[in-house]
């Protein structure tokens, strides 16, 4: 809504406009009053058109860090699916693989089964706490350096700058009428963007299939439709979000800027403008002194450098992803005019206040909030690694027959049926022996349908599960003494004689009351 | 509006930004305009929704005979999708069905995959066809045998079970049906009531149940004459005759004096339909394997 509510030449006050509208001396005569429609069309829009941002190139320490992080993260993303990892048996040799077909997640030496999905939950919890910790110590490091949206946007801006030139050249090109050279520049830019987008989507699908095989299939057009489809979606979103949406994603789509508002406290580091040092700002003539004025020469280099299109001197803002490029821009200027660096700097709100009052700055990295986050991270990580490294390669569960609960046999004995489901996480076939204890006189047999009735073993293939039925019967003579209230305790022992691994499963034997 | 916009001043706490004039507990709502592309996204969704309603089945409307709906240009129907998927799974099942149909029982039993498919198919067919008489867990009822146990009237080998299911028991429409008939000793006055009483005491003695020893001695003679031809010299039963074992712990019609007296007096004549014609040979094989695998198979 427009803020210029008062209308006309300003001769009338808003309150007189709201009265009858006819001044006393003009009564009876046709006349013209100075009034503006409060809801005029021009004022009605609740929507703002986006103003394109043309970030200016900067160089400096944070820019260098950002380049390094960009190269590192892109390398990790593109190279990871091609890493090989030798695994026994017919398990895939891709180091990181999410295999939907066999429902396994491979991560170097770790293999996760679907029922162990809680490890993924654990990883997500770790990631969340990690983000909280970094945030309360050093601000939005994630947003400024590591978020894919930031990394890819940076890459796309780099391409844009390479093809079309820096900020001023781009502004000019935008305004210029379409010409052959403009067309060629735009064409090259979009072509490179699309190439990056395709390879982004292309790399993604390699995480879900054997990368070399899939790459070959992709080229000869034999890959599954879903591969092309996912690639297409990723290509489109990368192109859209990196090339066009950019800061709009951070400002309007991403929940993290809102969440991190709650994570911040006065001791959190943030990109801050030292207003106590910078104000009052104004242009500075070379050779004149600095007394009675601030260090800020109002050159607006910080604004030109900002990929989010804000002025950091307005203070802490939701839009600021804390990429620190304005620090680099300002430091370069301060060096030029011979003032100390850090007029814009990583600084906490509390320190800004202290420094403004002339007190020394204090570092409060260790505070209850950060200690709590750190403790939680260590706790969750320790718990996860403990369970991960002590988890067994053999698992079994036991399901007793419920319909019927027990069967009376011709010699008067009572029989119960149990299904033993063995899970073999080794990549080799294993033969497990099944036995029972804890129930005097009980005999275990195997149904006659497959194999021999006395074969009390389960052969379970590599990296597989196998369920087999076993029968336990209690002779008539033993019944009365053993079954209390129609039930007695029974223990199954599932053992791998080779490794010595043993699993005991408690259950109960049921019979007539 | 004009008044509300006046709340734009630095002292109000909104940092000099325009507010909507709404204040809750001193917290003001900024009047930040939404990006215009967001509005376009909304319009795009509306256009999409309209297009979707035209292309896909969407609007229900009443007709003289019930409800109908606009079918949409694409002719999409979830029923067709389901039908297609059913057809697909039937086609993939058919491969197994054909293998099961052409393999003999021993072959299926030794093939892990075929056996697994057969047991699953057998379980489903049992629930549909057999559970009403034999119980959902095949646990049986009086007159309808428990198929989990090791006591078989007609035989517990895979082939015996297959034969029983395929052709039924005393099912006169099937020429190969299992057949036998115990005489109605009382009703047809083959035996005197006293003889019946004696032989019942003898039958009770066979399974070591409580009985009158004196009567049982007399009953043994009657049994020798009248019953052993079918039930065997020692009452062990005869599977070719479908005559149950009388000296075990399991009874088809009950093992107390009253039940046995009733059996001897009027006989039972249990009937089971033949299934081969109704369900097809492959399903009968699956059922035979399923019943065999219930625990009592021999």
PDB file of N, CA and C in Angstrom, chain A residues 63 66 69-78 127 131 140-157 196-197 200-201 204 207 234 237-243 245-247 249-250 254 256 308 321:
ATOM      1  N   UNK A  63      35.247 -14.145   0.351  1.00  0.00           N
ATOM      2  CA  UNK A  63      35.011 -14.622  -1.006  1.00  0.00           C
ATOM      3  C   UNK A  63      35.872 -15.865  -1.279  1.00  0.00           C
ATOM      4  N   UNK A  66      34.436 -18.780   0.386  1.00  0.00           N
ATOM      5  CA  UNK A  66      33.231 -19.232  -0.330  1.00  0.00           C
ATOM      6  C   UNK A  66      33.603 -20.020  -1.594  1.00  0.00           C
ATOM      7  N   UNK A  69      34.695 -23.449  -0.386  1.00  0.00           N
ATOM      8  CA  UNK A  69      33.571 -24.285   0.044  1.00  0.00           C
ATOM      9  C   UNK A  69      32.769 -24.737  -1.165  1.00  0.00           C
ATOM     10  N   UNK A  70      32.592 -23.830  -2.138  1.00  0.00           N
ATOM     11  CA  UNK A  70      31.819 -24.203  -3.325  1.00  0.00           C
ATOM     12  C   UNK A  70      32.479 -25.360  -4.061  1.00  0.00           C
ATOM     13  N   UNK A  71      33.792 -25.262  -4.254  1.00  0.00           N
ATOM     14  CA  UNK A  71      34.488 -26.330  -4.966  1.00  0.00           C
ATOM     15  C   UNK A  71      34.383 -27.639  -4.178  1.00  0.00           C
ATOM     16  N   UNK A  72      34.596 -27.536  -2.865  1.00  0.00           N
ATOM     17  CA  UNK A  72      34.546 -28.745  -2.047  1.00  0.00           C
ATOM     18  C   UNK A  72      33.171 -29.398  -2.097  1.00  0.00           C
ATOM     19  N   UNK A  73      32.108 -28.607  -1.903  1.00  0.00           N
ATOM     20  CA  UNK A  73      30.769 -29.203  -1.847  1.00  0.00           C
ATOM     21  C   UNK A  73      30.356 -29.750  -3.210  1.00  0.00           C
ATOM     22  N   UNK A  74      30.697 -29.025  -4.283  1.00  0.00           N
ATOM     23  CA  UNK A  74      30.341 -29.531  -5.609  1.00  0.00           C
ATOM     24  C   UNK A  74      31.090 -30.823  -5.908  1.00  0.00           C
ATOM     25  N   UNK A  75      32.375 -30.854  -5.513  1.00  0.00           N
ATOM     26  CA  UNK A  75      33.147 -32.080  -5.725  1.00  0.00           C
ATOM     27  C   UNK A  75      32.507 -33.253  -4.990  1.00  0.00           C
ATOM     28  N   UNK A  76      32.162 -33.019  -3.714  1.00  0.00           N
ATOM     29  CA  UNK A  76      31.539 -34.086  -2.933  1.00  0.00           C
ATOM     30  C   UNK A  76      30.293 -34.578  -3.651  1.00  0.00           C
ATOM     31  N   UNK A  77      29.485 -33.617  -4.102  1.00  0.00           N
ATOM     32  CA  UNK A  77      28.218 -33.988  -4.721  1.00  0.00           C
ATOM     33  C   UNK A  77      28.409 -34.801  -6.010  1.00  0.00           C
ATOM     34  N   UNK A  78      29.329 -34.330  -6.855  1.00  0.00           N
ATOM     35  CA  UNK A  78      29.467 -34.987  -8.158  1.00  0.00           C
ATOM     36  C   UNK A  78      30.289 -36.262  -8.104  1.00  0.00           C
ATOM     37  N   UNK A 127      21.976 -33.568  12.202  1.00  0.00           N
ATOM     38  CA  UNK A 127      22.089 -32.436  11.286  1.00  0.00           C
ATOM     39  C   UNK A 127      21.365 -31.218  11.868  1.00  0.00           C
ATOM     40  N   UNK A 131      23.102 -27.762  13.037  1.00  0.00           N
ATOM     41  CA  UNK A 131      22.695 -26.477  12.491  1.00  0.00           C
ATOM     42  C   UNK A 131      22.414 -25.484  13.625  1.00  0.00           C
ATOM     43  N   UNK A 140      24.464 -17.707  10.490  1.00  0.00           N
ATOM     44  CA  UNK A 140      23.931 -18.549   9.421  1.00  0.00           C
ATOM     45  C   UNK A 140      25.033 -19.013   8.466  1.00  0.00           C
ATOM     46  N   UNK A 141      26.004 -19.735   9.033  1.00  0.00           N
ATOM     47  CA  UNK A 141      27.091 -20.291   8.225  1.00  0.00           C
ATOM     48  C   UNK A 141      26.511 -21.184   7.130  1.00  0.00           C
ATOM     49  N   UNK A 142      25.515 -21.957   7.512  1.00  0.00           N
ATOM     50  CA  UNK A 142      24.889 -22.858   6.539  1.00  0.00           C
ATOM     51  C   UNK A 142      24.345 -22.068   5.355  1.00  0.00           C
ATOM     52  N   UNK A 143      23.538 -21.031   5.657  1.00  0.00           N
ATOM     53  CA  UNK A 143      22.917 -20.252   4.589  1.00  0.00           C
ATOM     54  C   UNK A 143      23.973 -19.581   3.727  1.00  0.00           C
ATOM     55  N   UNK A 144      24.985 -19.019   4.347  1.00  0.00           N
ATOM     56  CA  UNK A 144      25.938 -18.205   3.634  1.00  0.00           C
ATOM     57  C   UNK A 144      26.943 -18.993   2.809  1.00  0.00           C
ATOM     58  N   UNK A 145      27.218 -20.224   3.242  1.00  0.00           N
ATOM     59  CA  UNK A 145      28.314 -20.937   2.588  1.00  0.00           C
ATOM     60  C   UNK A 145      27.918 -22.296   2.019  1.00  0.00           C
ATOM     61  N   UNK A 146      27.071 -23.056   2.728  1.00  0.00           N
ATOM     62  CA  UNK A 146      26.950 -24.467   2.394  1.00  0.00           C
ATOM     63  C   UNK A 146      25.618 -24.890   1.801  1.00  0.00           C
ATOM     64  N   UNK A 147      24.603 -24.075   1.969  1.00  0.00           N
ATOM     65  CA  UNK A 147      23.294 -24.478   1.455  1.00  0.00           C
ATOM     66  C   UNK A 147      23.364 -24.630  -0.066  1.00  0.00           C
ATOM     67  N   UNK A 148      22.801 -25.748  -0.611  1.00  0.00           N
ATOM     68  CA  UNK A 148      22.831 -25.935  -2.064  1.00  0.00           C
ATOM     69  C   UNK A 148      22.279 -24.723  -2.812  1.00  0.00           C
ATOM     70  N   UNK A 149      21.267 -24.079  -2.271  1.00  0.00           N
ATOM     71  CA  UNK A 149      20.702 -22.915  -2.939  1.00  0.00           C
ATOM     72  C   UNK A 149      21.760 -21.824  -3.085  1.00  0.00           C
ATOM     73  N   UNK A 150      22.564 -21.633  -2.044  1.00  0.00           N
ATOM     74  CA  UNK A 150      23.629 -20.630  -2.076  1.00  0.00           C
ATOM     75  C   UNK A 150      24.737 -21.051  -3.040  1.00  0.00           C
ATOM     76  N   UNK A 151      25.147 -22.310  -2.936  1.00  0.00           N
ATOM     77  CA  UNK A 151      26.269 -22.787  -3.752  1.00  0.00           C
ATOM     78  C   UNK A 151      25.916 -22.703  -5.234  1.00  0.00           C
ATOM     79  N   UNK A 152      24.726 -23.212  -5.597  1.00  0.00           N
ATOM     80  CA  UNK A 152      24.371 -23.213  -7.017  1.00  0.00           C
ATOM     81  C   UNK A 152      24.088 -21.794  -7.539  1.00  0.00           C
ATOM     82  N   UNK A 153      23.449 -20.967  -6.701  1.00  0.00           N
ATOM     83  CA  UNK A 153      23.220 -19.589  -7.131  1.00  0.00           C
ATOM     84  C   UNK A 153      24.554 -18.892  -7.382  1.00  0.00           C
ATOM     85  N   UNK A 154      25.513 -19.113  -6.481  1.00  0.00           N
ATOM     86  CA  UNK A 154      26.836 -18.543  -6.639  1.00  0.00           C
ATOM     87  C   UNK A 154      27.461 -18.987  -7.959  1.00  0.00           C
ATOM     88  N   UNK A 155      27.307 -20.281  -8.244  1.00  0.00           N
ATOM     89  CA  UNK A 155      27.859 -20.839  -9.481  1.00  0.00           C
ATOM     90  C   UNK A 155      27.176 -20.200 -10.693  1.00  0.00           C
ATOM     91  N   UNK A 156      25.861 -20.053 -10.618  1.00  0.00           N
ATOM     92  CA  UNK A 156      25.111 -19.475 -11.739  1.00  0.00           C
ATOM     93  C   UNK A 156      25.493 -18.006 -11.932  1.00  0.00           C
ATOM     94  N   UNK A 157      25.691 -17.279 -10.804  1.00  0.00           N
ATOM     95  CA  UNK A 157      26.097 -15.869 -10.924  1.00  0.00           C
ATOM     96  C   UNK A 157      27.501 -15.790 -11.517  1.00  0.00           C
ATOM     97  N   UNK A 196      24.741 -27.062 -16.565  1.00  0.00           N
ATOM     98  CA  UNK A 196      24.966 -27.298 -15.132  1.00  0.00           C
ATOM     99  C   UNK A 196      23.749 -27.987 -14.520  1.00  0.00           C
ATOM    100  N   UNK A 197      22.559 -27.489 -14.901  1.00  0.00           N
ATOM    101  CA  UNK A 197      21.323 -28.052 -14.336  1.00  0.00           C
ATOM    102  C   UNK A 197      21.188 -29.524 -14.698  1.00  0.00           C
ATOM    103  N   UNK A 200      23.514 -31.548 -12.726  1.00  0.00           N
ATOM    104  CA  UNK A 200      23.078 -31.641 -11.330  1.00  0.00           C
ATOM    105  C   UNK A 200      22.057 -32.760 -11.179  1.00  0.00           C
ATOM    106  N   UNK A 201      21.040 -32.733 -12.049  1.00  0.00           N
ATOM    107  CA  UNK A 201      20.039 -33.797 -12.014  1.00  0.00           C
ATOM    108  C   UNK A 201      20.661 -35.136 -12.355  1.00  0.00           C
ATOM    109  N   UNK A 204      22.444 -36.645  -9.361  1.00  0.00           N
ATOM    110  CA  UNK A 204      21.516 -37.087  -8.315  1.00  0.00           C
ATOM    111  C   UNK A 204      21.103 -38.533  -8.491  1.00  0.00           C
ATOM    112  N   UNK A 207      23.072 -41.696  -7.322  1.00  0.00           N
ATOM    113  CA  UNK A 207      23.052 -42.160  -5.932  1.00  0.00           C
ATOM    114  C   UNK A 207      22.098 -43.346  -5.750  1.00  0.00           C
ATOM    115  N   UNK A 234      15.036 -32.395 -11.637  1.00  0.00           N
ATOM    116  CA  UNK A 234      16.184 -31.721 -11.031  1.00  0.00           C
ATOM    117  C   UNK A 234      16.768 -30.665 -11.961  1.00  0.00           C
ATOM    118  N   UNK A 237      14.360 -27.653 -11.732  1.00  0.00           N
ATOM    119  CA  UNK A 237      14.410 -26.896 -10.480  1.00  0.00           C
ATOM    120  C   UNK A 237      15.762 -26.202 -10.314  1.00  0.00           C
ATOM    121  N   UNK A 238      16.842 -26.861 -10.730  1.00  0.00           N
ATOM    122  CA  UNK A 238      18.156 -26.216 -10.597  1.00  0.00           C
ATOM    123  C   UNK A 238      18.205 -24.953 -11.452  1.00  0.00           C
ATOM    124  N   UNK A 239      17.763 -25.087 -12.694  1.00  0.00           N
ATOM    125  CA  UNK A 239      17.754 -23.966 -13.632  1.00  0.00           C
ATOM    126  C   UNK A 239      16.888 -22.832 -13.081  1.00  0.00           C
ATOM    127  N   UNK A 240      15.720 -23.195 -12.574  1.00  0.00           N
ATOM    128  CA  UNK A 240      14.782 -22.185 -12.073  1.00  0.00           C
ATOM    129  C   UNK A 240      15.303 -21.523 -10.796  1.00  0.00           C
ATOM    130  N   UNK A 241      15.742 -22.332  -9.830  1.00  0.00           N
ATOM    131  CA  UNK A 241      16.119 -21.787  -8.535  1.00  0.00           C
ATOM    132  C   UNK A 241      17.471 -21.085  -8.588  1.00  0.00           C
ATOM    133  N   UNK A 242      18.418 -21.614  -9.384  1.00  0.00           N
ATOM    134  CA  UNK A 242      19.745 -21.010  -9.449  1.00  0.00           C
ATOM    135  C   UNK A 242      19.784 -19.826 -10.405  1.00  0.00           C
ATOM    136  N   UNK A 243      19.056 -19.938 -11.506  1.00  0.00           N
ATOM    137  CA  UNK A 243      19.128 -18.904 -12.521  1.00  0.00           C
ATOM    138  C   UNK A 243      18.165 -17.758 -12.266  1.00  0.00           C
ATOM    139  N   UNK A 245      15.064 -17.772  -9.509  1.00  0.00           N
ATOM    140  CA  UNK A 245      14.427 -17.517  -8.208  1.00  0.00           C
ATOM    141  C   UNK A 245      15.429 -16.999  -7.169  1.00  0.00           C
ATOM    142  N   UNK A 246      16.613 -17.572  -7.159  1.00  0.00           N
ATOM    143  CA  UNK A 246      17.722 -17.102  -6.310  1.00  0.00           C
ATOM    144  C   UNK A 246      17.289 -16.636  -4.918  1.00  0.00           C
ATOM    145  N   UNK A 247      17.436 -15.328  -4.619  1.00  0.00           N
ATOM    146  CA  UNK A 247      17.187 -14.841  -3.260  1.00  0.00           C
ATOM    147  C   UNK A 247      15.719 -14.989  -2.859  1.00  0.00           C
ATOM    148  N   UNK A 249      14.000 -17.578  -3.063  1.00  0.00           N
ATOM    149  CA  UNK A 249      13.896 -18.856  -2.357  1.00  0.00           C
ATOM    150  C   UNK A 249      14.173 -18.633  -0.880  1.00  0.00           C
ATOM    151  N   UNK A 250      15.265 -17.910  -0.582  1.00  0.00           N
ATOM    152  CA  UNK A 250      15.645 -17.700   0.811  1.00  0.00           C
ATOM    153  C   UNK A 250      14.624 -16.828   1.536  1.00  0.00           C
ATOM    154  N   UNK A 254      11.966 -20.505   2.053  1.00  0.00           N
ATOM    155  CA  UNK A 254      12.692 -21.331   3.009  1.00  0.00           C
ATOM    156  C   UNK A 254      12.247 -21.046   4.438  1.00  0.00           C
ATOM    157  N   UNK A 256      13.955 -21.854   7.098  1.00  0.00           N
ATOM    158  CA  UNK A 256      15.094 -21.712   7.999  1.00  0.00           C
ATOM    159  C   UNK A 256      15.306 -20.278   8.499  1.00  0.00           C
ATOM    160  N   UNK A 308      21.519 -10.634  -1.802  1.00  0.00           N
ATOM    161  CA  UNK A 308      20.146 -10.631  -1.315  1.00  0.00           C
ATOM    162  C   UNK A 308      19.487  -9.270  -1.540  1.00  0.00           C
ATOM    163  N   UNK A 321      21.627 -13.630   4.423  1.00  0.00           N
ATOM    164  CA  UNK A 321      22.055 -15.023   4.562  1.00  0.00           C
ATOM    165  C   UNK A 321      23.458 -15.104   5.162  1.00  0.00           C
TER     166      UNK A 321
END
